[in-house]
Amino acid sequence: MGAKITYFVMAAFLVVYFVLVGGRGVALIQQGTAVTVTLGVSALVLPCIGVWFLWKNTRFVTRANRLAAELEAEGGLPVDELRRTPDGRIDRDSADEVFAKRRAETEDTPDDWRCWFRLAVAYHDARDTPRARKAMQRAIALHGRG
């Protein structure tokens, strides 16, 4: 729950920032000189990119959370079988072992979104965030087909 609150607080701050920068951009454009119009348009581009990025991430997180809830209802969430160091960090060898199992499971049934979801969790546990995100995107796409 704390992660959700943090996400929404940060998103709210970003929206306020986008509105402020957008307002400055519009004010610069209204000045009407070549320099201020150029700066104003430039100032409007950044909030547009930011809004797009925030929208894409929010949509991704929402869809991933829906998959997690559905998988939890089915009793299919991956069990935390990772060994941890005394300070609570995931043991790298343990994460690699679990990852190998999840990868084999996904290779056996490549069209099952559940396997891709569990593989994404294994990638995340192995600290490979880009691949975790791609695996979760694959799970979301497969779920949408089914």
PDB file of N, CA and C in Angstrom, residues 18-63:
ATOM      1  N   PHE A  18       3.892  19.676 -14.584  1.00  0.00           N
ATOM      2  CA  PHE A  18       3.536  19.777 -16.000  1.00  0.00           C
ATOM      3  C   PHE A  18       2.631  20.980 -16.249  1.00  0.00           C
ATOM      4  N   VAL A  19       1.682  21.206 -15.360  1.00  0.00           N
ATOM      5  CA  VAL A  19       0.767  22.337 -15.506  1.00  0.00           C
ATOM      6  C   VAL A  19       1.536  23.656 -15.390  1.00  0.00           C
ATOM      7  N   LEU A  20       2.440  23.734 -14.427  1.00  0.00           N
ATOM      8  CA  LEU A  20       3.217  24.972 -14.258  1.00  0.00           C
ATOM      9  C   LEU A  20       4.111  25.252 -15.467  1.00  0.00           C
ATOM     10  N   VAL A  21       4.826  24.220 -15.921  1.00  0.00           N
ATOM     11  CA  VAL A  21       5.698  24.404 -17.086  1.00  0.00           C
ATOM     12  C   VAL A  21       4.864  24.706 -18.325  1.00  0.00           C
ATOM     13  N   GLY A  22       3.738  24.017 -18.477  1.00  0.00           N
ATOM     14  CA  GLY A  22       2.854  24.290 -19.606  1.00  0.00           C
ATOM     15  C   GLY A  22       2.335  25.716 -19.591  1.00  0.00           C
ATOM     16  N   GLY A  23       1.992  26.202 -18.414  1.00  0.00           N
ATOM     17  CA  GLY A  23       1.534  27.595 -18.283  1.00  0.00           C
ATOM     18  C   GLY A  23       2.606  28.581 -18.685  1.00  0.00           C
ATOM     19  N   ARG A  24       3.844  28.300 -18.300  1.00  0.00           N
ATOM     20  CA  ARG A  24       4.963  29.169 -18.701  1.00  0.00           C
ATOM     21  C   ARG A  24       5.156  29.127 -20.223  1.00  0.00           C
ATOM     22  N   GLY A  25       5.008  27.925 -20.777  1.00  0.00           N
ATOM     23  CA  GLY A  25       5.140  27.795 -22.226  1.00  0.00           C
ATOM     24  C   GLY A  25       4.088  28.605 -22.968  1.00  0.00           C
ATOM     25  N   VAL A  26       2.852  28.518 -22.504  1.00  0.00           N
ATOM     26  CA  VAL A  26       1.768  29.283 -23.128  1.00  0.00           C
ATOM     27  C   VAL A  26       2.031  30.781 -22.972  1.00  0.00           C
ATOM     28  N   ALA A  27       2.482  31.201 -21.799  1.00  0.00           N
ATOM     29  CA  ALA A  27       2.774  32.625 -21.579  1.00  0.00           C
ATOM     30  C   ALA A  27       3.881  33.105 -22.512  1.00  0.00           C
ATOM     31  N   LEU A  28       4.887  32.276 -22.721  1.00  0.00           N
ATOM     32  CA  LEU A  28       5.960  32.663 -23.639  1.00  0.00           C
ATOM     33  C   LEU A  28       5.452  32.766 -25.070  1.00  0.00           C
ATOM     34  N   ILE A  29       4.604  31.825 -25.473  1.00  0.00           N
ATOM     35  CA  ILE A  29       4.052  31.858 -26.826  1.00  0.00           C
ATOM     36  C   ILE A  29       3.218  33.117 -27.029  1.00  0.00           C
ATOM     37  N   GLN A  30       2.479  33.533 -26.004  1.00  0.00           N
ATOM     38  CA  GLN A  30       1.625  34.724 -26.111  1.00  0.00           C
ATOM     39  C   GLN A  30       2.434  36.011 -26.256  1.00  0.00           C
ATOM     40  N   GLN A  31       3.715  35.980 -25.890  1.00  0.00           N
ATOM     41  CA  GLN A  31       4.556  37.175 -26.068  1.00  0.00           C
ATOM     42  C   GLN A  31       4.695  37.512 -27.551  1.00  0.00           C
ATOM     43  N   GLY A  32       4.702  36.483 -28.417  1.00  0.00           N
ATOM     44  CA  GLY A  32       4.645  36.697 -29.850  1.00  0.00           C
ATOM     45  C   GLY A  32       5.950  36.942 -30.580  1.00  0.00           C
ATOM     46  N   THR A  33       7.065  37.011 -29.890  1.00  0.00           N
ATOM     47  CA  THR A  33       8.334  37.188 -30.616  1.00  0.00           C
ATOM     48  C   THR A  33       8.862  35.811 -31.010  1.00  0.00           C
ATOM     49  N   ALA A  34       9.757  35.811 -31.975  1.00  0.00           N
ATOM     50  CA  ALA A  34      10.302  34.542 -32.477  1.00  0.00           C
ATOM     51  C   ALA A  34      11.001  33.762 -31.355  1.00  0.00           C
ATOM     52  N   VAL A  35      11.744  34.460 -30.539  1.00  0.00           N
ATOM     53  CA  VAL A  35      12.487  33.796 -29.467  1.00  0.00           C
ATOM     54  C   VAL A  35      11.532  33.226 -28.416  1.00  0.00           C
ATOM     55  N   THR A  36      10.557  34.023 -27.987  1.00  0.00           N
ATOM     56  CA  THR A  36       9.656  33.541 -26.926  1.00  0.00           C
ATOM     57  C   THR A  36       8.733  32.440 -27.427  1.00  0.00           C
ATOM     58  N   VAL A  37       8.324  32.514 -28.680  1.00  0.00           N
ATOM     59  CA  VAL A  37       7.483  31.440 -29.234  1.00  0.00           C
ATOM     60  C   VAL A  37       8.289  30.142 -29.294  1.00  0.00           C
ATOM     61  N   THR A  38       9.539  30.232 -29.750  1.00  0.00           N
ATOM     62  CA  THR A  38      10.398  29.044 -29.805  1.00  0.00           C
ATOM     63  C   THR A  38      10.599  28.464 -28.414  1.00  0.00           C
ATOM     64  N   LEU A  39      10.893  29.311 -27.439  1.00  0.00           N
ATOM     65  CA  LEU A  39      11.071  28.836 -26.060  1.00  0.00           C
ATOM     66  C   LEU A  39       9.760  28.271 -25.502  1.00  0.00           C
ATOM     67  N   GLY A  40       8.648  28.920 -25.835  1.00  0.00           N
ATOM     68  CA  GLY A  40       7.345  28.453 -25.356  1.00  0.00           C
ATOM     69  C   GLY A  40       6.996  27.084 -25.901  1.00  0.00           C
ATOM     70  N   VAL A  41       7.220  26.894 -27.190  1.00  0.00           N
ATOM     71  CA  VAL A  41       6.949  25.585 -27.795  1.00  0.00           C
ATOM     72  C   VAL A  41       7.866  24.533 -27.171  1.00  0.00           C
ATOM     73  N   SER A  42       9.133  24.885 -26.982  1.00  0.00           N
ATOM     74  CA  SER A  42      10.071  23.961 -26.329  1.00  0.00           C
ATOM     75  C   SER A  42       9.609  23.613 -24.919  1.00  0.00           C
ATOM     76  N   ALA A  43       9.108  24.605 -24.215  1.00  0.00           N
ATOM     77  CA  ALA A  43       8.626  24.365 -22.853  1.00  0.00           C
ATOM     78  C   ALA A  43       7.383  23.487 -22.842  1.00  0.00           C
ATOM     79  N   LEU A  44       6.593  23.504 -23.899  1.00  0.00           N
ATOM     80  CA  LEU A  44       5.393  22.661 -23.975  1.00  0.00           C
ATOM     81  C   LEU A  44       5.719  21.215 -24.355  1.00  0.00           C
ATOM     82  N   VAL A  45       6.832  21.017 -25.046  1.00  0.00           N
ATOM     83  CA  VAL A  45       7.200  19.662 -25.464  1.00  0.00           C
ATOM     84  C   VAL A  45       7.504  18.783 -24.250  1.00  0.00           C
ATOM     85  N   LEU A  46       8.234  19.308 -23.294  1.00  0.00           N
ATOM     86  CA  LEU A  46       8.617  18.507 -22.122  1.00  0.00           C
ATOM     87  C   LEU A  46       7.417  18.001 -21.322  1.00  0.00           C
ATOM     88  N   PRO A  47       6.435  18.838 -21.012  1.00  0.00           N
ATOM     89  CA  PRO A  47       5.260  18.297 -20.311  1.00  0.00           C
ATOM     90  C   PRO A  47       4.503  17.263 -21.137  1.00  0.00           C
ATOM     91  N   CYS A  48       4.470  17.444 -22.453  1.00  0.00           N
ATOM     92  CA  CYS A  48       3.780  16.456 -23.301  1.00  0.00           C
ATOM     93  C   CYS A  48       4.472  15.102 -23.214  1.00  0.00           C
ATOM     94  N   ILE A  49       5.786  15.093 -23.283  1.00  0.00           N
ATOM     95  CA  ILE A  49       6.533  13.845 -23.145  1.00  0.00           C
ATOM     96  C   ILE A  49       6.326  13.258 -21.749  1.00  0.00           C
ATOM     97  N   GLY A  50       6.349  14.113 -20.745  1.00  0.00           N
ATOM     98  CA  GLY A  50       6.148  13.654 -19.369  1.00  0.00           C
ATOM     99  C   GLY A  50       4.776  13.057 -19.144  1.00  0.00           C
ATOM    100  N   VAL A  51       3.747  13.683 -19.696  1.00  0.00           N
ATOM    101  CA  VAL A  51       2.379  13.158 -19.553  1.00  0.00           C
ATOM    102  C   VAL A  51       2.270  11.804 -20.241  1.00  0.00           C
ATOM    103  N   TRP A  52       2.846  11.689 -21.433  1.00  0.00           N
ATOM    104  CA  TRP A  52       2.830  10.411 -22.158  1.00  0.00           C
ATOM    105  C   TRP A  52       3.530   9.329 -21.341  1.00  0.00           C
ATOM    106  N   PHE A  53       4.707   9.646 -20.816  1.00  0.00           N
ATOM    107  CA  PHE A  53       5.475   8.690 -20.022  1.00  0.00           C
ATOM    108  C   PHE A  53       4.714   8.280 -18.758  1.00  0.00           C
ATOM    109  N   LEU A  54       4.131   9.243 -18.077  1.00  0.00           N
ATOM    110  CA  LEU A  54       3.357   8.950 -16.864  1.00  0.00           C
ATOM    111  C   LEU A  54       2.145   8.082 -17.196  1.00  0.00           C
ATOM    112  N   TRP A  55       1.464   8.378 -18.296  1.00  0.00           N
ATOM    113  CA  TRP A  55       0.303   7.593 -18.717  1.00  0.00           C
ATOM    114  C   TRP A  55       0.707   6.152 -19.012  1.00  0.00           C
ATOM    115  N   LYS A  56       1.786   5.964 -19.778  1.00  0.00           N
ATOM    116  CA  LYS A  56       2.237   4.618 -20.127  1.00  0.00           C
ATOM    117  C   LYS A  56       2.599   3.819 -18.873  1.00  0.00           C
ATOM    118  N   ASN A  57       3.304   4.430 -17.949  1.00  0.00           N
ATOM    119  CA  ASN A  57       3.703   3.723 -16.722  1.00  0.00           C
ATOM    120  C   ASN A  57       2.512   3.414 -15.837  1.00  0.00           C
ATOM    121  N   THR A  58       1.597   4.345 -15.719  1.00  0.00           N
ATOM    122  CA  THR A  58       0.411   4.111 -14.897  1.00  0.00           C
ATOM    123  C   THR A  58      -0.419   2.975 -15.478  1.00  0.00           C
ATOM    124  N   ARG A  59      -0.568   2.975 -16.786  1.00  0.00           N
ATOM    125  CA  ARG A  59      -1.319   1.902 -17.448  1.00  0.00           C
ATOM    126  C   ARG A  59      -0.629   0.552 -17.266  1.00  0.00           C
ATOM    127  N   PHE A  60       0.692   0.533 -17.376  1.00  0.00           N
ATOM    128  CA  PHE A  60       1.462  -0.701 -17.178  1.00  0.00           C
ATOM    129  C   PHE A  60       1.285  -1.240 -15.760  1.00  0.00           C
ATOM    130  N   VAL A  61       1.429  -0.363 -14.781  1.00  0.00           N
ATOM    131  CA  VAL A  61       1.318  -0.776 -13.377  1.00  0.00           C
ATOM    132  C   VAL A  61      -0.095  -1.272 -13.075  1.00  0.00           C
ATOM    133  N   THR A  62      -1.097  -0.584 -13.591  1.00  0.00           N
ATOM    134  CA  THR A  62      -2.488  -0.987 -13.365  1.00  0.00           C
ATOM    135  C   THR A  62      -2.748  -2.370 -13.940  1.00  0.00           C
ATOM    136  N   ARG A  63      -2.290  -2.597 -15.151  1.00  0.00           N
ATOM    137  CA  ARG A  63      -2.492  -3.907 -15.784  1.00  0.00           C
ATOM    138  C   ARG A  63      -1.726  -5.006 -15.065  1.00  0.00           C
TER     139      ARG A  63
END
